Amino acid sequence: MRFRSEEEPEPDEDPDEETAAAAPPGPMVPAVAAGARDLEYRTELVTAAEVVDGSTLADQLTKASSEGWDLVEIIQAGERYAILLRRPKMSDREARRVGFLPPPH
């Protein structure tokens, strides 16, 4: 037997109303500005002794980092190791300075 009261509770959803479709998820790939993925790579060869001596590799990475290079991977290449570095490509437009030149003396 169904319980009745003076006021019937309103249903949460109207059965005649269609349920709204869920919005599709956003893109899985992040938006990146044009040219932001253009990279240049370079390698440097070092010996196994230079990799483990504690100073040579650190000095090379510090110097490369000051020039804008990032370490990608150290790859064994026979008896030596290749240090793979990358940095964003600099376009000609970014390399030029924009602005006014100081007046000639």
Backbone as JSON, one array per atom type, in Angstrom:
{
  "sequence": "MRFRSEEEPEPDEDPDEETAAAAPPGPMVPAVAAGARDLEYRTELVTAAEVVDGSTLADQLTKASSEGWDLVEIIQAGERYAILLRRPKMSDREARRVGFLPPPH",
  "N": [[0.83, -1.17, 0.0], [0.49, 2.2, -0.79], [1.9, 5.05, 0.68], [0.15, 7.99, 1.5], [-0.09, 11.48, 1.48], [-1.27, 14.79, 2.3], [-0.1, 16.52, 0.54], [1.34, 15.8, -2.46], [4.61, 14.85, -3.21], [6.68, 16.53, -5.59], [7.89, 15.1, -8.57], [11.4, 14.53, -9.23], [12.32, 14.63, -11.85], [10.81, 15.4, -14.94], [8.93, 13.1, -16.67], [8.23, 13.4, -19.37], [10.07, 15.12, -20.39], [13.03, 15.41, -22.3], [16.23, 14.14, -21.55], [19.11, 16.13, -21.26], [21.82, 15.93, -23.47], [25.09, 14.98, -22.59], [27.83, 17.2, -22.71], [30.4, 16.86, -25.13], [33.68, 15.73, -24.25], [36.45, 18.01, -23.89], [39.17, 18.86, -26.15], [41.82, 16.5, -26.24], [44.41, 17.11, -26.72], [46.66, 19.61, -25.84], [46.35, 23.1, -26.57], [48.67, 24.75, -28.56], [50.77, 27.42, -29.31], [51.47, 28.64, -32.62], [54.42, 27.46, -34.07], [55.57, 26.88, -31.64], [56.32, 24.31, -31.21], [58.48, 23.81, -32.76], [61.58, 22.56, -32.82], [65.13, 22.42, -32.33], [67.85, 20.16, -32.47], [70.82, 18.84, -30.94], [73.87, 16.99, -30.58], [76.36, 15.8, -28.31], [79.38, 14.09, -27.92], [80.67, 12.0, -25.4], [82.97, 10.28, -23.23], [82.68, 7.22, -21.31], [84.0, 7.54, -18.9], [83.94, 10.32, -18.59], [81.25, 10.71, -18.18], [80.78, 9.61, -15.66], [82.59, 10.89, -13.96], [81.76, 13.1, -12.54], [82.15, 15.84, -12.9], [82.71, 16.71, -15.57], [80.44, 16.12, -17.23], [78.51, 17.61, -15.85], [79.54, 20.21, -16.17], [79.38, 20.5, -18.98], [76.6, 20.33, -19.35], [75.75, 22.56, -17.89], [76.9, 24.66, -19.37], [75.59, 24.28, -21.83], [72.96, 24.7, -21.01], [73.0, 27.4, -20.36], [73.0, 28.45, -22.87], [70.48, 27.94, -23.7], [69.79, 25.3, -24.18], [68.23, 22.15, -23.52], [68.47, 19.12, -21.68], [67.76, 16.06, -23.18], [68.22, 13.27, -23.38], [70.64, 10.78, -22.45], [72.47, 8.77, -24.44], [73.72, 5.55, -25.02], [76.36, 4.96, -27.16], [77.99, 2.79, -28.54], [81.26, 2.62, -27.4], [81.17, 5.09, -26.36], [79.16, 7.89, -25.18], [76.26, 9.62, -26.2], [75.12, 12.83, -25.75], [72.03, 14.07, -25.89], [70.56, 17.02, -26.83], [68.14, 19.69, -26.81], [66.4, 22.61, -28.05], [64.08, 25.35, -28.39], [63.42, 26.42, -31.71], [64.78, 29.37, -32.99], [63.21, 31.89, -34.62], [63.74, 34.05, -37.47], [62.43, 36.39, -37.07], [62.17, 36.59, -34.27], [64.81, 36.88, -33.58], [65.58, 39.39, -34.39], [65.99, 42.68, -33.17], [63.57, 44.91, -32.02], [62.56, 48.22, -32.24], [63.56, 51.6, -31.47], [66.57, 53.0, -32.7], [69.38, 54.28, -30.92], [70.23, 57.78, -31.12], [72.76, 58.77, -33.5], [76.11, 59.65, -32.54]],
  "CA": [[0.0, 0.0, 0.0], [1.26, 3.42, -0.95], [1.67, 6.08, 1.69], [-0.38, 9.22, 0.91], [-0.19, 12.64, 2.35], [-2.11, 15.81, 1.68], [0.63, 17.09, -0.59], [2.17, 14.82, -3.15], [5.9, 15.45, -3.58], [6.89, 16.65, -7.03], [9.0, 14.25, -9.02], [12.64, 15.26, -9.53], [12.42, 14.83, -13.29], [9.57, 15.27, -15.68], [9.14, 11.97, -17.57], [8.06, 13.79, -20.76], [11.19, 15.97, -20.79], [14.2, 14.65, -22.7], [17.43, 14.49, -20.8], [20.09, 16.84, -22.07], [23.01, 15.13, -23.76], [26.3, 15.51, -21.97], [28.74, 17.85, -23.67], [31.57, 16.02, -25.39], [34.87, 16.23, -23.56], [37.29, 18.92, -24.66], [40.25, 18.19, -26.87], [42.82, 15.87, -25.38], [45.71, 17.7, -27.03], [46.66, 21.01, -25.44], [46.55, 24.08, -27.63], [50.02, 25.29, -28.54], [50.93, 28.5, -30.28], [52.17, 28.26, -33.84], [55.87, 27.53, -33.96], [56.06, 26.54, -30.31], [56.84, 22.94, -31.21], [59.64, 23.72, -33.64], [62.75, 22.38, -31.97], [66.37, 22.0, -32.96], [68.55, 19.19, -31.64], [72.26, 18.69, -31.14], [74.46, 15.94, -29.75], [77.76, 15.9, -27.92], [79.89, 12.78, -27.55], [81.54, 11.95, -24.23], [83.36, 8.92, -22.87], [82.04, 6.72, -20.09], [84.7, 8.14, -17.76], [83.46, 11.69, -18.44], [79.88, 10.67, -17.66], [80.74, 9.25, -14.24], [83.57, 11.57, -13.12], [81.08, 14.04, -11.64], [82.31, 17.26, -13.22], [82.69, 16.98, -17.01], [79.05, 16.14, -17.7], [77.83, 18.75, -15.22], [80.03, 21.44, -16.82], [78.81, 20.57, -20.33], [75.17, 20.63, -19.25], [75.62, 23.94, -17.43], [77.21, 25.53, -20.51], [74.5, 24.13, -22.8], [71.76, 25.31, -20.43], [73.12, 28.86, -20.46], [72.71, 28.78, -24.27], [69.08, 27.63, -23.97], [69.61, 23.88, -24.5], [67.7, 21.27, -22.48], [68.88, 17.72, -21.8], [66.69, 15.14, -23.54], [68.59, 11.91, -23.02], [72.02, 10.35, -22.65], [72.31, 7.52, -25.18], [74.96, 4.81, -25.2], [76.69, 4.82, -28.58], [79.23, 2.01, -28.56], [82.09, 2.85, -26.21], [80.95, 6.47, -25.93], [77.78, 8.27, -24.9], [75.8, 10.82, -26.9], [74.24, 13.68, -24.97], [71.05, 14.64, -26.81], [70.06, 18.3, -26.32], [67.18, 20.37, -27.69], [65.93, 23.94, -27.67], [63.14, 25.88, -29.38], [64.06, 27.11, -32.84], [64.64, 30.82, -33.01], [62.89, 32.37, -35.96], [64.42, 35.3, -37.82], [61.65, 37.49, -36.5], [62.49, 36.71, -32.85], [66.2, 37.24, -33.41], [65.76, 40.82, -34.63], [65.55, 43.6, -32.13], [62.56, 45.85, -32.51], [62.55, 49.45, -31.46], [64.28, 52.73, -32.04], [68.01, 53.03, -32.48], [69.79, 55.54, -30.28], [70.74, 58.73, -32.12], [74.22, 58.69, -33.69], [76.85, 60.71, -31.84]],
  "C": [[0.89, 1.24, 0.0], [0.87, 4.43, 0.11], [1.22, 7.36, 1.0], [-0.38, 10.32, 1.96], [-1.02, 13.68, 1.64], [-1.42, 16.42, 0.47], [1.51, 15.99, -1.19], [3.51, 15.49, -3.49], [6.05, 15.47, -5.11], [8.05, 15.74, -7.44], [10.21, 15.11, -9.38], [12.76, 15.57, -11.02], [11.07, 14.64, -13.92], [9.76, 14.14, -16.7], [8.99, 12.34, -19.05], [9.25, 14.6, -21.29], [12.39, 15.09, -21.16], [15.39, 15.09, -21.87], [18.44, 15.12, -21.75], [21.31, 15.95, -22.26], [24.22, 15.8, -23.11], [27.19, 16.11, -23.05], [29.94, 16.94, -23.91], [32.78, 16.59, -24.67], [35.7, 17.11, -24.48], [38.41, 18.17, -25.36], [41.29, 17.65, -25.9], [44.21, 16.46, -25.59], [45.68, 19.16, -26.63], [46.92, 21.92, -26.63], [47.93, 24.7, -27.47], [50.12, 26.34, -29.63], [51.72, 28.01, -31.49], [53.67, 28.44, -33.67], [56.42, 27.13, -32.61], [56.65, 25.14, -30.25], [58.01, 22.77, -32.16], [60.89, 23.68, -32.78], [63.97, 22.07, -32.84], [67.12, 21.13, -31.96], [70.04, 19.24, -31.93], [72.75, 17.59, -30.22], [75.9, 16.3, -29.44], [78.2, 14.51, -27.48], [80.83, 12.9, -26.36], [81.89, 10.49, -23.96], [82.62, 8.51, -21.61], [82.69, 7.33, -18.86], [84.22, 9.57, -17.52], [82.04, 11.74, -17.89], [79.89, 10.46, -16.16], [81.73, 10.02, -13.37], [82.97, 12.66, -12.24], [81.25, 15.5, -11.99], [82.19, 17.56, -14.71], [81.27, 17.1, -17.54], [78.3, 17.34, -17.14], [78.26, 20.07, -15.88], [79.43, 21.6, -18.22], [77.33, 20.93, -20.29], [74.92, 22.06, -18.79], [75.86, 24.92, -18.57], [76.07, 25.48, -21.53], [73.23, 24.81, -22.3], [71.82, 26.83, -20.53], [72.86, 29.34, -21.89], [71.28, 28.42, -24.66], [68.79, 26.18, -24.29], [69.1, 23.12, -23.29], [68.17, 19.85, -22.74], [67.66, 16.88, -22.13], [67.02, 13.75, -23.04], [70.09, 11.72, -23.21], [71.94, 8.94, -23.22], [73.67, 6.84, -25.33], [75.17, 4.58, -26.69], [78.03, 4.1, -28.68], [79.99, 2.21, -27.26], [81.9, 4.26, -25.65], [79.47, 6.69, -25.64], [77.47, 9.55, -25.68], [74.84, 11.57, -25.98], [73.31, 14.36, -25.97], [70.43, 15.87, -26.16], [69.06, 18.88, -27.31], [66.87, 21.75, -27.15], [64.94, 24.41, -28.73], [63.91, 26.59, -30.49], [63.78, 28.6, -32.72], [64.33, 31.24, -34.43], [63.64, 33.67, -36.21], [63.72, 36.49, -37.19], [61.98, 37.69, -35.02], [63.92, 37.19, -32.64], [66.44, 38.74, -33.61], [65.28, 41.63, -33.45], [64.59, 44.59, -32.75], [62.59, 47.08, -31.62], [63.34, 50.53, -32.17], [65.76, 52.62, -31.73], [68.36, 54.32, -31.76], [70.36, 56.48, -31.34], [72.25, 58.6, -32.27], [74.9, 59.87, -33.01], [77.69, 61.5, -32.78]]
}
